[in-house]
Short mmCIF file of C-alpha atoms in Angstrom, two decimals:
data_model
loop_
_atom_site.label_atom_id
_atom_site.label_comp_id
_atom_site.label_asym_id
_atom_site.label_seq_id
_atom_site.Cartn_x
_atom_site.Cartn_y
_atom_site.Cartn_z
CA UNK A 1 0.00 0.00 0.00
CA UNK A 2 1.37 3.75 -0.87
CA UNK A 3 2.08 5.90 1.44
CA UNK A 4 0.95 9.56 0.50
CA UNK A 5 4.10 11.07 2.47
CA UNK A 6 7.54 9.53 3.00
CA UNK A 7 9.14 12.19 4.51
CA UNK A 8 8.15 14.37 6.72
CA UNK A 9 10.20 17.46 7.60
CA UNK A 10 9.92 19.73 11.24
CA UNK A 11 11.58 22.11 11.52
CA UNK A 12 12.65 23.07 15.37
CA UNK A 13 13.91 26.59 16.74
CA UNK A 14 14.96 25.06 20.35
CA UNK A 15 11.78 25.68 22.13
CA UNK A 16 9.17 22.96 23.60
CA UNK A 17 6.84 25.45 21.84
CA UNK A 18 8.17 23.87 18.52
CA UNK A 19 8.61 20.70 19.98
CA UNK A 20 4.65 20.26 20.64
CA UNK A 21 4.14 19.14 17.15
CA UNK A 22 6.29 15.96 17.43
CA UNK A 23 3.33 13.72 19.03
CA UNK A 24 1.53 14.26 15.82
CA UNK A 25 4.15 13.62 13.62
CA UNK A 26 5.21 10.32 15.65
CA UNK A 27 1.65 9.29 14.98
CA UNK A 28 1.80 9.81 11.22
CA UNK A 29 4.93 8.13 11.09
CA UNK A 30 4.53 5.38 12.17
CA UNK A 31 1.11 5.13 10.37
CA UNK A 32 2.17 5.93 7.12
CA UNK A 33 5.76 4.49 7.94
CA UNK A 34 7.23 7.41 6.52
CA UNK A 35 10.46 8.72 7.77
CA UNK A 36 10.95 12.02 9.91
CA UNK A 37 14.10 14.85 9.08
CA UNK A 38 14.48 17.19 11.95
CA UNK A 39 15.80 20.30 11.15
CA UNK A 40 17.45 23.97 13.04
CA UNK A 41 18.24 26.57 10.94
CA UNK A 42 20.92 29.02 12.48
CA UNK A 43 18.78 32.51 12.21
CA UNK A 44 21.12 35.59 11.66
CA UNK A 45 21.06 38.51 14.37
CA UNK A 46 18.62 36.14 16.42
CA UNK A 47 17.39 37.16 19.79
CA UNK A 48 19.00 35.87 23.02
CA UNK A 49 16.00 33.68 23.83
CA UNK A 50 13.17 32.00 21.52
CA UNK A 51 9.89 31.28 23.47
CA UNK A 52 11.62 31.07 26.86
CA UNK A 53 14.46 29.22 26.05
CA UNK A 54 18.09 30.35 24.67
CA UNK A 55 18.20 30.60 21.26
CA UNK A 56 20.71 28.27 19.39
CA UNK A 57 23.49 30.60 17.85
CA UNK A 58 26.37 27.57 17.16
CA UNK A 59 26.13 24.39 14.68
CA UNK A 60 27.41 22.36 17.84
CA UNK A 61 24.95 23.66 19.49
CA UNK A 62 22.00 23.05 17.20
CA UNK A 63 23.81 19.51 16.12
CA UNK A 64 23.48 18.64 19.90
CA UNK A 65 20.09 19.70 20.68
CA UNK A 66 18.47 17.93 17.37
CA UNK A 67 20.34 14.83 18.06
CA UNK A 68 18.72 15.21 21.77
CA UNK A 69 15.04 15.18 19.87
CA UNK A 70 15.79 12.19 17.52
CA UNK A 71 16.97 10.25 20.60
CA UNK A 72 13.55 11.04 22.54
CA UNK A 73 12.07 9.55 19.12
CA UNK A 74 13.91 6.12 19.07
CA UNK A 75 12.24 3.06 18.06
CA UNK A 76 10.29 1.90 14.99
CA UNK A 77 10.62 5.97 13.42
CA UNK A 78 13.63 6.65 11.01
CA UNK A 79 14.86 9.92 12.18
CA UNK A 80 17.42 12.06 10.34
CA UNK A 81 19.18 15.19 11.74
CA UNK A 82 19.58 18.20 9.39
CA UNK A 83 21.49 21.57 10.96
CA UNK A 84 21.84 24.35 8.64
CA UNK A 85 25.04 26.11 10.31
CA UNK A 86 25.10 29.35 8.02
CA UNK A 87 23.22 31.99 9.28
CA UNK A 88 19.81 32.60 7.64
CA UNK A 89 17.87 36.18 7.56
CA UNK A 90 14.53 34.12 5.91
CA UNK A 91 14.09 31.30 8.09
CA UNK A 92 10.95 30.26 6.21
CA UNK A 93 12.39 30.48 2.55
CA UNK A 94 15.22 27.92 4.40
CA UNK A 95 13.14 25.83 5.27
CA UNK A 96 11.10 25.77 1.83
CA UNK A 97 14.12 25.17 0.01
CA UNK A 98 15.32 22.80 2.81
CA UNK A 99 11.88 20.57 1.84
CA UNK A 100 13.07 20.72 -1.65
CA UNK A 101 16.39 19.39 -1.25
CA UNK A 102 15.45 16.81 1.24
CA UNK A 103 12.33 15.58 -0.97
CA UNK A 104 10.28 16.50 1.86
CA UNK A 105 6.57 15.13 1.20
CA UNK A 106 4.61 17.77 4.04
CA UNK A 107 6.40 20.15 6.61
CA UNK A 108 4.90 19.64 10.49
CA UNK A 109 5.03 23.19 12.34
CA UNK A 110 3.63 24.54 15.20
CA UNK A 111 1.73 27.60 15.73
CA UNK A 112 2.37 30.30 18.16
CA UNK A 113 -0.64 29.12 20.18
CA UNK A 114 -1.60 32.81 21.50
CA UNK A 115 -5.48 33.89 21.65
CA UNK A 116 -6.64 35.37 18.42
CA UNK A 117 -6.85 34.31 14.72
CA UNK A 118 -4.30 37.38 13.94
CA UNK A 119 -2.01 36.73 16.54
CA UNK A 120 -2.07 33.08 16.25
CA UNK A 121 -1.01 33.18 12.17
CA UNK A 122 0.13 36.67 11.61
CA UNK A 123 3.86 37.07 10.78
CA UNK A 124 4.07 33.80 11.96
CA UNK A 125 6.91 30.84 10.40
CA UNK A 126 3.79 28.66 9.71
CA UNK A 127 2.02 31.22 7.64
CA UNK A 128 5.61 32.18 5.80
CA UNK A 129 6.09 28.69 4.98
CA UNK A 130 2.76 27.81 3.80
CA UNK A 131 2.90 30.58 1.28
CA UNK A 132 6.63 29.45 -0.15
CA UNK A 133 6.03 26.06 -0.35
CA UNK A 134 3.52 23.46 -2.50
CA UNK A 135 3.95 20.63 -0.19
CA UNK A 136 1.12 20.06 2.67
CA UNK A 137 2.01 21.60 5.65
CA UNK A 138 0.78 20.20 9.21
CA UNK A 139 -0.65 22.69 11.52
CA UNK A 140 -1.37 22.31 15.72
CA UNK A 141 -1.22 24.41 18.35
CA UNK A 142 0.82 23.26 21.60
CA UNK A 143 -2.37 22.70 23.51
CA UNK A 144 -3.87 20.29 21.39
CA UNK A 145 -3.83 16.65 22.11
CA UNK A 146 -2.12 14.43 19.59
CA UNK A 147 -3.89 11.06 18.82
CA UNK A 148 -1.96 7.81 19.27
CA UNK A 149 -3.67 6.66 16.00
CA UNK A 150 -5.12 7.88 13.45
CA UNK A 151 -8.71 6.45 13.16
CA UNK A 152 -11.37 9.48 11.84
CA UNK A 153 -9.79 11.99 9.69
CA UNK A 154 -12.65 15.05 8.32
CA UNK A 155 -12.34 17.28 5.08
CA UNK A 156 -14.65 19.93 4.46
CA UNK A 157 -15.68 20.59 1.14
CA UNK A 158 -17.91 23.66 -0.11
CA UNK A 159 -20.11 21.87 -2.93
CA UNK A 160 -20.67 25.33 -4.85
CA UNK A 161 -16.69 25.69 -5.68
CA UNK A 162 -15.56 22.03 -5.68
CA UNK A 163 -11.94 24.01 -4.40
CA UNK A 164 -12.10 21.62 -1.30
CA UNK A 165 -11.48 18.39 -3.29
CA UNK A 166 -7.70 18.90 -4.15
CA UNK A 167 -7.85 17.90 -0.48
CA UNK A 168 -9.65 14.11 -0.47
CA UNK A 169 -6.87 12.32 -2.87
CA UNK A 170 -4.21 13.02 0.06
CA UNK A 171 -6.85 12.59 3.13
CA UNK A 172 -8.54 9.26 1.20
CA UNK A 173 -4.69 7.96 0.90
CA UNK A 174 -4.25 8.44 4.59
CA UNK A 175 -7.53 6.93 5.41
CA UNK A 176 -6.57 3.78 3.40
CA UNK A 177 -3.13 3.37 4.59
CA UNK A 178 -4.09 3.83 8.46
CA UNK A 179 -7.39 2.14 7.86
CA UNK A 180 -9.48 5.49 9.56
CA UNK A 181 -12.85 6.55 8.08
CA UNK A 182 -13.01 9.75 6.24
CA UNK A 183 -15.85 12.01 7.21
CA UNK A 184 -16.49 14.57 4.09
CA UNK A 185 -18.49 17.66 5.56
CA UNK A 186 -20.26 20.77 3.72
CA UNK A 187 -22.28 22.93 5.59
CA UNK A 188 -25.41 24.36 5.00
CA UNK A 189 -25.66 27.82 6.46
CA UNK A 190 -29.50 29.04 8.17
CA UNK A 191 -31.00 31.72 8.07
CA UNK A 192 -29.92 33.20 11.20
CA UNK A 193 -26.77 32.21 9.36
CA UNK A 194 -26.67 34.03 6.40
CA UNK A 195 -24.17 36.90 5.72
CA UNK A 196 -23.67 39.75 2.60
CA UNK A 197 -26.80 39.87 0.15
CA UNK A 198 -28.79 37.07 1.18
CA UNK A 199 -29.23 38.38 4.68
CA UNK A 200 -31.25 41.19 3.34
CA UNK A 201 -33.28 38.81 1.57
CA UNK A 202 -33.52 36.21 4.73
CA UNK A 203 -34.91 39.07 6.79
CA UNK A 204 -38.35 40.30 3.80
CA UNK A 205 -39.10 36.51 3.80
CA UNK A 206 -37.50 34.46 6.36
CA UNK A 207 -39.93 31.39 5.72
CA UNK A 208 -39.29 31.58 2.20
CA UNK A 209 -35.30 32.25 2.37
CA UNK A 210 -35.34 28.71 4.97
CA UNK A 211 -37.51 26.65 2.18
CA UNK A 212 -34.56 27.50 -0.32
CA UNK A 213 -32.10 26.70 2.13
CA UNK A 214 -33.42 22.93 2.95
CA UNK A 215 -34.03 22.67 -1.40
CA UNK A 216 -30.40 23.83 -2.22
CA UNK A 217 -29.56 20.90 0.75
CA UNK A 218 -31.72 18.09 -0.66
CA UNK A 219 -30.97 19.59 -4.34
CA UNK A 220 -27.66 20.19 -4.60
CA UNK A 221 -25.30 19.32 -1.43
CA UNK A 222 -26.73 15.83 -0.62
CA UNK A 223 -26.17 14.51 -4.23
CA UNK A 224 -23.07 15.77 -4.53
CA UNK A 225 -21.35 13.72 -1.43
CA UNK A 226 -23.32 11.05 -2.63
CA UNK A 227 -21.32 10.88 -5.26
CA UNK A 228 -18.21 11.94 -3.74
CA UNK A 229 -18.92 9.42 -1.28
CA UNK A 230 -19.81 6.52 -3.53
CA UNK A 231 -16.61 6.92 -5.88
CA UNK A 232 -14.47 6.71 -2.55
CA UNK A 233 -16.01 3.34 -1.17
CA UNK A 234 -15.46 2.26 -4.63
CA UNK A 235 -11.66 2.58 -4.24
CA UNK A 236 -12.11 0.94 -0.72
CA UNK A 237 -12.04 3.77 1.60
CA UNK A 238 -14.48 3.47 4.56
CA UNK A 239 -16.27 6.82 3.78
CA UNK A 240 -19.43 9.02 5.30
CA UNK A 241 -20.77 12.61 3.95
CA UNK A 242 -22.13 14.61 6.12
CA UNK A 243 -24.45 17.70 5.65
CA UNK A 244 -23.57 19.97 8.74
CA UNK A 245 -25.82 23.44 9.36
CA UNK A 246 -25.50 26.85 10.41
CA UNK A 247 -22.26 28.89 10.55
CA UNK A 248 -19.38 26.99 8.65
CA UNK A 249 -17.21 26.92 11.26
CA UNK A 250 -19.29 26.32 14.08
CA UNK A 251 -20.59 23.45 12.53
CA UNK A 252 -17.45 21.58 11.22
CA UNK A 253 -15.87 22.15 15.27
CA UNK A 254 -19.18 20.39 15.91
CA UNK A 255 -18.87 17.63 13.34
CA UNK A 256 -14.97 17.18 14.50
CA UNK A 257 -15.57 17.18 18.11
CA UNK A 258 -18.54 14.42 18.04
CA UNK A 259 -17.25 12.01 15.61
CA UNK A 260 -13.38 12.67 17.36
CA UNK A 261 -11.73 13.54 13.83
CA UNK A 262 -7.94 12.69 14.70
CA UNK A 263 -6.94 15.13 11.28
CA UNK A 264 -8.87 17.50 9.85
CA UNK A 265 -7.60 17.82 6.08
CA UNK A 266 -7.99 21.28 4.66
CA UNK A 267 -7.27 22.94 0.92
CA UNK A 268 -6.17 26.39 1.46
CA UNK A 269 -4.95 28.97 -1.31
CA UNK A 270 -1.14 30.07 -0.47
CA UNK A 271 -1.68 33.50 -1.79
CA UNK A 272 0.47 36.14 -0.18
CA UNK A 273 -0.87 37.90 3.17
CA UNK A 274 -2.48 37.42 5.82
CA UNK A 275 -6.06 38.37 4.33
CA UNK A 276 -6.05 36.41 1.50
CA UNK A 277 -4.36 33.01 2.86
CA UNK A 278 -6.03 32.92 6.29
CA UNK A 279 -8.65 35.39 6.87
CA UNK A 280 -12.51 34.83 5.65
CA UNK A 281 -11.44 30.83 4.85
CA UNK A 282 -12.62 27.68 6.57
CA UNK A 283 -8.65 27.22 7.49
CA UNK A 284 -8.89 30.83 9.14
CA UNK A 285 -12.00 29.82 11.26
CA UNK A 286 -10.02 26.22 12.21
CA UNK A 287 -6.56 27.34 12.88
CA UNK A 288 -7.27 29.03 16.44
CA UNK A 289 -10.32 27.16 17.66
CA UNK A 290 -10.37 23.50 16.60
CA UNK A 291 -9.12 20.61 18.64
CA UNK A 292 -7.45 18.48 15.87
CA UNK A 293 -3.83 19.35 13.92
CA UNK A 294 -4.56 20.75 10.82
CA UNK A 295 -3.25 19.19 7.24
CA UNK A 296 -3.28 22.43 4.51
CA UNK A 297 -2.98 21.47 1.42
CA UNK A 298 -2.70 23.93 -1.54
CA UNK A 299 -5.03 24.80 -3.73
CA UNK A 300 -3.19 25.90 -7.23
CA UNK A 301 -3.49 28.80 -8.39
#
């Protein structure tokens, strides 16, 4: 069976901070029996300290603290140790270039973790790398728990733009290498829901606004995950669709946190900016509130 990544790269700056996202990325190794390549990259005029702890200004240094982390992952994970000794102004182009020359498959990173949807991906490494590179990159926070398997993974998909799908092919291979059931989820909104021009519309004829609501559900939404749904069992993944409604985001934390999605498998565009890549998309809404790492996987453009 194929595994949809062999190599996963994470890149660490000497802080637990980073450190939080290697329970995730142990899990997905050893699911997908990829191999992990931990890597520092010396930053140039870096400050004294890096979330708390001192910041790594020496090869030995770095060599000594990655080799640390890969012995703390010993056992049935192939871990290789990458330090990148010259000094580096664009830590995040590094890194992308880094994924290149390794043949890295997705890059694992942790976010800041802070309260706030701007804080959490604004200016941040994560956001940086996600708009350099075309690989997948792994998203969690350090609070989140990481599962110990991988047994539910969830992709939502918005069945008027069809964008979402460039992320099922990578989820489905995932699903059918750990043997987890894919949940594919579009939402519905209501009309206490309903935002731009069709709110002005909802609130003349609220009865009537609801009736096309539940017709564009039965008429357009259900049939298409039927047939999303139908094409995936065909190729043996264990598959469900599922019609959430109300507010978008609302309802897929819902739909993750009662059928306990281990991965939730997003397409996201990498345009530059904080507006366009993050803010107003279902990975926006996600990034600072769900419980479940994040898989972003670019849309092209």
């Amino acid at each position: 069976m194929s595994s949809p990544f062999k190599r996963i790269l994470v890149p660490l700056d000497g802080s637990r901070l980073a450190e939080s996202i290697l329970p995730i990325v142990t899990t997905l190794a050893r699911c997908l029996h990829a191999k992990v390549s931990l890597l520092h990259i010396i930053e140039e005029h870096a400050p004294q300290t890096i979330h708390g702890y001192p910041h790594l200004t020496s090869s030995e240094e770095a060599e000594r603290y990655i080799a640390n982390v890969a012995k703390g992952m010993e056992g049935d994970i192939e871990v290789e140790q990458h330090v990148h000794g010259t000094e580096e102004h664009d830590v995040a182009l590094s890194i992308s270039r880094h994924a290149e020359e390794l043949g890295a498959d997705v890059i694992a990173l942790c976010t800041h973790g802070r309260s706030g949807l701007r804080r959490v991906v604004s200016g941040s490494i994560a956001q940086q790398v996600l708009r350099q590179v075309q690989v997948p990159v792994i998203l969690a926070r350090p609070d989140m728990r990481a599962p110990s398997r991988l047994e539910t993974l969830m992709v939502p998909l918005d069945s008027n733009t069809g964008e979402g799908e460039v992320a099922v092919p990578i989820a489905s291979e995932i699903a059918r290498v750990c043997e987890a059931t894919l949940n594919v989820v579009s939402v519905v909104p209501t009309v206490a829901t309903l935002t731009g021009d069709k709110l002005a519309a909802a609130r003349l004829l609220p009865n009537a606004t609801a009736a096309t609501l539940d017709t564009e559900a039965d008429a357009q939404v259900r049939p298409y995950l039927e047939r999303l749904i139908r094409q995936l069992v065909s190729e043996g993944i264990k598959a469900r669709g599922v019609i959430g409604r109300g507010n978008t985001i609302n309802a897929l934390l819902k739909e993750a946190n009662q059928n306990k999605a281990d991965l939730i498998v997003v397409a996201t565009h990498g345009r530059a900016g904080l507006g366009a890549l993050f803010i107003g998309s279902i990975a926006a809404g996600l990034v600072s509130k769900v419980n479940q790492p994040l898989l972003l996987v670019r849309i092209a453009e």
